[in-house]
Tab-separated table of C-alpha atoms and ligand atoms in Angstrom:
chain	number	residue	atom	x	y	z
A	293	UNK	CA	-63.817	2.800	57.410
A	294	UNK	CA	-65.818	3.551	54.280
A	295	UNK	CA	-68.988	5.401	55.143
A	296	UNK	CA	-71.783	7.083	53.203
A	297	UNK	CA	-73.877	9.892	54.715
A	298	UNK	CA	-77.364	10.401	53.314
A	299	UNK	CA	-80.191	12.723	54.262
A	300	UNK	CA	-82.184	15.578	52.793
A	301	UNK	CA	-80.603	18.921	51.939
A	302	UNK	CA	-80.008	20.789	55.184
A	303	UNK	CA	-80.024	17.625	57.326
A	304	UNK	CA	-76.545	18.478	58.591
A	305	UNK	CA	-74.463	16.106	56.453
A	306	UNK	CA	-71.640	18.625	56.012
A	307	UNK	CA	-71.796	19.656	59.688
A	308	UNK	CA	-71.609	16.060	60.933
A	309	UNK	CA	-69.084	14.977	58.305
A	310	UNK	CA	-66.532	17.473	59.616
A	311	UNK	CA	-66.643	15.933	63.121
A	312	UNK	CA	-66.974	12.301	62.041
A	313	UNK	CA	-64.103	12.528	59.545
A	314	UNK	CA	-61.887	14.043	62.244
A	315	UNK	CA	-62.852	11.408	64.833
A	316	UNK	CA	-62.265	8.583	62.373
A	317	UNK	CA	-59.154	10.099	60.697
A	318	UNK	CA	-60.577	9.704	57.197
A	319	UNK	CA	-61.122	12.357	54.519
A	320	UNK	CA	-64.524	14.035	54.144
A	321	UNK	CA	-65.478	13.823	50.477
A	322	UNK	CA	-68.395	16.064	49.529
A	323	UNK	CA	-69.353	16.082	45.853
A	324	UNK	CA	-71.212	19.375	46.439
A	325	UNK	CA	-68.010	20.956	47.833
A	326	UNK	CA	-65.983	19.536	44.919
A	327	UNK	CA	-68.419	21.040	42.410
A	328	UNK	CA	-68.396	24.412	44.221
A	329	UNK	CA	-64.566	24.436	44.225
A	330	UNK	CA	-64.646	23.810	40.463
A	331	UNK	CA	-67.152	26.641	40.019
A	332	UNK	CA	-65.025	29.098	41.983
A	333	UNK	CA	-61.942	28.093	39.927
A	334	UNK	CA	-64.029	28.415	36.731
A	335	UNK	CA	-62.999	24.982	35.411
A	336	UNK	CA	-64.865	23.292	32.549
A	337	UNK	CA	-66.404	20.885	35.076
A	338	UNK	CA	-67.563	23.844	37.196
A	339	UNK	CA	-69.085	25.619	34.200
A	340	UNK	CA	-70.954	22.428	33.319
A	341	UNK	CA	-72.248	21.849	36.852
A	342	UNK	CA	-73.297	25.406	37.773
A	343	UNK	CA	-76.737	25.680	36.148
A	344	UNK	CA	-77.820	22.309	37.529
A	345	UNK	CA	-76.654	23.233	41.021
A	346	UNK	CA	-78.193	26.692	41.110
A	347	UNK	CA	-81.556	25.163	40.138
A	348	UNK	CA	-81.158	22.353	42.686
A	349	UNK	CA	-81.069	19.599	40.045
A	350	UNK	CA	-78.600	16.726	40.049
A	351	UNK	CA	-75.488	17.168	37.927
A	352	UNK	CA	-75.497	14.377	35.275
A	353	UNK	CA	-74.069	11.034	36.403
A	354	UNK	CA	-71.344	10.849	33.760
A	355	UNK	CA	-69.740	13.979	35.206
A	356	UNK	CA	-70.390	13.206	38.874
A	357	UNK	CA	-69.279	9.573	38.987
A	358	UNK	CA	-65.891	10.281	37.346
A	359	UNK	CA	-65.262	13.221	39.678
A	360	UNK	CA	-66.118	11.156	42.780
A	361	UNK	CA	-63.996	8.237	41.575
A	362	UNK	CA	-60.978	10.497	40.971
A	363	UNK	CA	-61.282	11.866	44.488
A	364	UNK	CA	-61.655	8.427	46.094
A	365	UNK	CA	-58.503	7.286	44.296
A	366	UNK	CA	-56.350	9.963	45.959
A	367	UNK	CA	-53.771	8.521	48.400
A	368	UNK	CA	-55.405	10.056	51.494
A	369	UNK	CA	-58.533	7.945	50.814
A	370	UNK	CA	-56.681	4.616	50.564
A	371	UNK	CA	-57.718	3.521	54.058
A	372	UNK	CA	-61.220	4.926	54.077
A	373	UNK	CA	-63.435	7.916	53.437
A	374	UNK	CA	-66.666	9.562	54.453
A	375	UNK	CA	-68.863	10.326	51.443
A	376	UNK	CA	-71.247	13.287	51.787
A	377	UNK	CA	-73.728	13.818	48.948
A	378	UNK	CA	-72.602	10.834	46.889
A	379	UNK	CA	-74.189	8.520	45.861
A	380	UNK	CA	-77.371	10.453	45.233
A	381	UNK	CA	-79.361	8.060	43.041
A	382	UNK	CA	-79.435	4.305	42.502
A	383	UNK	CA	-77.204	4.360	39.430
A	384	UNK	CA	-74.495	6.222	41.399
A	385	UNK	CA	-74.860	3.673	44.225
A	386	UNK	CA	-74.428	0.832	41.727
A	387	UNK	CA	-71.387	2.556	40.189
A	388	UNK	CA	-69.865	2.928	43.666
A	389	UNK	CA	-70.386	-0.790	44.355
A	390	UNK	CA	-68.656	-1.683	41.084
A	391	UNK	CA	-65.762	0.678	41.894
A	392	UNK	CA	-65.278	-0.786	45.369
A	393	UNK	CA	-65.658	-4.409	44.244
A	394	UNK	CA	-62.950	-3.879	41.612
A	395	UNK	CA	-60.570	-2.990	44.474
A	396	UNK	CA	-61.820	-5.771	46.774
A	397	UNK	CA	-63.365	-3.204	49.112
A	398	UNK	CA	-66.821	-2.635	50.550
A	399	UNK	CA	-68.773	-0.026	52.484
A	400	UNK	CA	-68.931	-0.379	56.275
A	401	UNK	CA	-72.080	1.660	56.901
A	402	UNK	CA	-74.571	4.101	55.423
A	403	UNK	CA	-75.743	6.690	57.947
A	404	UNK	CA	-79.143	8.183	57.170
A	405	UNK	CA	-79.644	11.532	58.946
A	406	UNK	CA	-83.356	11.736	59.621
A	407	UNK	CA	-84.943	15.204	60.045
A	408	UNK	CA	-88.410	16.557	59.235
A	409	UNK	CA	-88.869	18.873	56.293
A	410	UNK	CA	-89.828	22.032	58.224
A	411	UNK	CA	-86.596	21.740	60.255
A	412	UNK	CA	-84.386	21.427	57.153
A	413	UNK	CA	-86.082	24.460	55.639
A	414	UNK	CA	-85.228	26.467	58.807
A	415	UNK	CA	-81.664	25.177	58.787
A	416	UNK	CA	-81.122	26.086	55.140
A	417	UNK	CA	-82.734	29.521	55.472
A	418	UNK	CA	-80.105	30.620	58.013
A	419	UNK	CA	-77.031	28.778	56.757
A	420	UNK	CA	-73.804	30.667	56.049
A	421	UNK	CA	-70.937	28.874	54.290
A	422	UNK	CA	-67.240	29.799	54.151
A	423	UNK	CA	-65.979	30.809	50.714
A	424	UNK	CA	-62.509	29.365	51.404
A	425	UNK	CA	-63.692	25.961	52.582
A	426	UNK	CA	-67.277	24.788	52.103
A	427	UNK	CA	-66.950	22.380	55.029
A	428	UNK	CA	-66.906	25.352	57.438
A	429	UNK	CA	-70.659	25.818	57.939
A	430	UNK	CA	-72.544	28.202	60.286
A	431	UNK	CA	-76.124	29.233	61.014
A	432	UNK	CA	-77.303	32.714	61.972
A	433	UNK	CA	-79.321	31.332	64.925
A	434	UNK	CA	-78.232	27.722	65.613
A	435	UNK	CA	-74.464	28.067	65.074
A	436	UNK	CA	-73.576	31.765	64.789
A	437	UNK	CA	-69.990	32.727	63.958
A	438	UNK	CA	-68.132	34.829	66.565
A	439	UNK	CA	-68.006	37.746	64.103
A	440	UNK	CA	-70.891	38.188	61.669
A	441	UNK	CA	-69.897	37.290	58.106
A	442	UNK	CA	-66.486	35.876	59.076
A	443	UNK	CA	-65.512	32.189	59.332
A	444	UNK	CA	-64.346	31.230	62.872
A	445	UNK	CA	-62.054	28.535	61.481
A	446	UNK	CA	-60.093	30.353	58.768
A	447	UNK	CA	-61.285	33.975	58.643
A	448	UNK	CA	-62.876	33.465	55.196
A	449	UNK	CA	-65.946	35.370	54.039
A	450	UNK	CA	-69.283	33.723	54.854
A	451	UNK	CA	-71.868	33.666	52.067
A	452	UNK	CA	-75.360	32.380	51.278
A	453	UNK	CA	-75.184	29.514	48.772
A	454	UNK	CA	-76.960	30.156	45.449
A	455	UNK	CA	-79.126	27.042	45.956
A	456	UNK	CA	-80.641	28.376	49.213
A	457	UNK	CA	-83.370	30.343	47.372
A	458	UNK	CA	-86.917	29.198	48.147
A	459	UNK	CA	-87.425	27.763	44.631
A	460	UNK	CA	-84.122	25.901	44.634
A	461	UNK	CA	-84.754	24.443	48.113
A	462	UNK	CA	-88.220	23.241	47.054
A	463	UNK	CA	-86.717	21.586	43.974
A	464	UNK	CA	-83.855	20.018	45.965
A	465	UNK	CA	-86.379	18.473	48.362
A	466	UNK	CA	-88.365	17.058	45.396
A	467	UNK	CA	-85.180	15.710	43.833
A	468	UNK	CA	-84.253	14.160	47.185
A	469	UNK	CA	-87.606	12.350	47.488
A	470	UNK	CA	-87.749	11.100	43.907
A	471	UNK	CA	-84.095	10.344	43.118
A	472	UNK	CA	-82.124	10.001	46.362
A	473	UNK	CA	-84.565	8.294	48.770
A	474	UNK	CA	-84.569	5.063	46.712
A	475	UNK	CA	-80.926	4.502	47.759
A	476	UNK	CA	-82.159	4.086	51.336
A	477	UNK	CA	-83.946	0.858	50.370
A	478	UNK	CA	-80.979	-0.131	48.214
A	479	UNK	CA	-78.646	0.033	51.237
A	480	UNK	CA	-81.236	-1.413	53.616
A	481	UNK	CA	-81.334	-4.499	51.401
A	482	UNK	CA	-77.533	-4.757	51.770
A	483	UNK	CA	-77.826	-4.537	55.572
A	484	UNK	CA	-75.756	-1.337	55.659
A	485	UNK	CA	-78.353	1.262	56.629
A	486	UNK	CA	-78.264	2.912	60.064
A	487	UNK	CA	-80.864	5.593	60.784
A	488	UNK	CA	-79.601	8.459	62.958
A	489	UNK	CA	-82.229	10.823	64.408
A	490	UNK	CA	-80.697	14.185	63.470
A	491	UNK	CA	-82.728	16.637	65.547
A	492	UNK	CA	-80.977	18.139	68.586
A	493	UNK	CA	-77.505	19.424	69.434
A	494	UNK	CA	-74.786	18.916	66.820
A	495	UNK	CA	-72.480	17.137	69.338
A	496	UNK	CA	-75.285	14.828	70.468
A	497	UNK	CA	-75.926	13.766	66.857
A	498	UNK	CA	-72.193	13.137	66.325
A	499	UNK	CA	-72.259	10.938	69.430
A	500	UNK	CA	-75.242	8.961	68.112
A	501	UNK	CA	-73.412	8.397	64.828
A	502	UNK	CA	-70.131	7.391	66.532
A	503	UNK	CA	-71.993	4.986	68.873
A	504	UNK	CA	-73.723	3.404	65.872
A	505	UNK	CA	-70.403	2.984	64.040
A	506	UNK	CA	-68.728	1.453	67.098
A	507	UNK	CA	-71.419	-1.261	67.389
B	1016	AP5	P1	-74.741	19.402	48.412
B	1016	AP5	O1	-73.688	20.390	48.630
B	1016	AP5	O2	-74.465	17.982	48.760
B	1016	AP5	O3	-76.067	19.906	49.107
B	1016	AP5	P2	-77.300	19.127	49.831
B	1016	AP5	O4	-77.349	17.685	49.866
B	1016	AP5	O5	-78.478	19.776	49.242
B	1016	AP5	O6	-77.054	19.387	51.304
B	1016	AP5	P3	-76.601	20.698	51.982
B	1016	AP5	O7	-75.128	20.885	51.838
B	1016	AP5	O8	-77.476	21.838	51.548
B	1016	AP5	O9	-77.000	20.383	53.491
B	1016	AP5	P4	-76.237	19.494	54.572
B	1016	AP5	O10	-77.008	18.248	54.822
B	1016	AP5	O11	-74.781	19.348	54.250
B	1016	AP5	O12	-76.436	20.419	55.835
B	1016	AP5	P5	-75.404	21.449	56.558
B	1016	AP5	O13	-74.405	20.682	57.349
B	1016	AP5	O14	-74.941	22.460	55.581
B	1016	AP5	O15	-75.159	19.412	46.879
B	1016	AP5	C1	-75.437	20.621	46.225
B	1016	AP5	C2	-75.732	20.367	44.755
B	1016	AP5	O16	-74.577	19.780	44.113
B	1016	AP5	C3	-76.869	19.388	44.461
B	1016	AP5	O17	-78.129	20.029	44.511
B	1016	AP5	C4	-76.478	18.934	43.036
B	1016	AP5	O18	-76.787	19.918	42.085
B	1016	AP5	C5	-74.957	18.839	43.132
B	1016	AP5	N1	-74.509	17.507	43.548
B	1016	AP5	C6	-73.798	17.201	44.669
B	1016	AP5	N2	-73.573	15.883	44.734
B	1016	AP5	C7	-74.146	15.339	43.632
B	1016	AP5	C8	-74.278	14.012	43.157
B	1016	AP5	N3	-73.779	12.962	43.837
B	1016	AP5	N4	-74.950	13.811	41.991
B	1016	AP5	C9	-75.448	14.847	41.288
B	1016	AP5	N5	-75.380	16.127	41.700
B	1016	AP5	C10	-74.744	16.365	42.868
B	1016	AP5	O19	-76.399	22.117	57.615
B	1016	AP5	C11	-77.409	23.005	57.193
B	1016	AP5	C12	-77.578	24.129	58.219
B	1016	AP5	O20	-78.094	23.590	59.417
B	1016	AP5	C13	-76.260	24.838	58.605
B	1016	AP5	O21	-76.499	26.208	58.729
B	1016	AP5	C14	-75.881	24.221	59.953
B	1016	AP5	O22	-75.161	25.121	60.763
B	1016	AP5	C15	-77.261	23.902	60.526
B	1016	AP5	N6	-77.267	22.729	61.383
B	1016	AP5	C16	-76.594	21.540	61.179
B	1016	AP5	N7	-76.857	20.675	62.166
B	1016	AP5	C17	-77.744	21.302	63.001
B	1016	AP5	C18	-78.396	20.917	64.217
B	1016	AP5	N8	-78.226	19.710	64.759
B	1016	AP5	N9	-79.242	21.814	64.792
B	1016	AP5	C19	-79.434	23.052	64.247
B	1016	AP5	N10	-78.830	23.471	63.110
B	1016	AP5	C20	-78.000	22.603	62.495
B	1017	MG	MG1	-73.534	19.943	52.657
């Protein structure tokens, strides 16, 4: 299956992607995680992306689209993938369509995680992310690790992402409304959009998403 996850920052895309990718046996491809890996390895791509990310702005399309395409062309993604954080504007969505059409492929579904703004602000304020693997995500209240500051999955150090500051979160929400929300109509017009209410227990939301995909 080829699936796109959309939703505001803090909606739980990374949290859900980990479970959905495992259930569906497809790789979880997060452009945010790919950028953060490049930043921690101090690559040229990482150095280019960092200022945009810290401020909560989108990294320019010419950098992002090539990076996402390279990742989707890896052998483990040949039979499907779960995209988290890409596409994030209409021109990225159009580029993805062109990429898939060239290979005779298409998306199966776009899952829109729907959560109110005050909830995402609470989720982001308490989030802790693993330095070894950005897909290991915790929350000080909602999903606390067994040992404070230590990842349950791999023992890595938990940290607060640079774009969790109040200013960066406010900007990311603005960017989401102005640049990312238009892709919801874009996919609705293609008949691919499925809205998943994303308030409640993590497992319950995974179940809603799996039920929607199985329909
Ligand atoms: P990215 O890493 O994609 O960040 P984001 O979209 O802002 O989303 P987050 O990762 O902050 O939130 P999430 O929805 O994954 O929620 P999570 O599961 O962590 O992008 C970062 C930056 O990279 C962008 O700002 C941009 O600069 C750049 N970038 C990336 N892709 C790009 C692109 N395509 N084009 C251009 N630039 C791009 O959950 C949040 C918290 O809530 C956690 O603590 C979790 O434990 C908790 N939680 C989750 N589910 C629940 C629940 N059901 N109940 C209670 N708590 C919950
Ligand atoms: Mg995420």
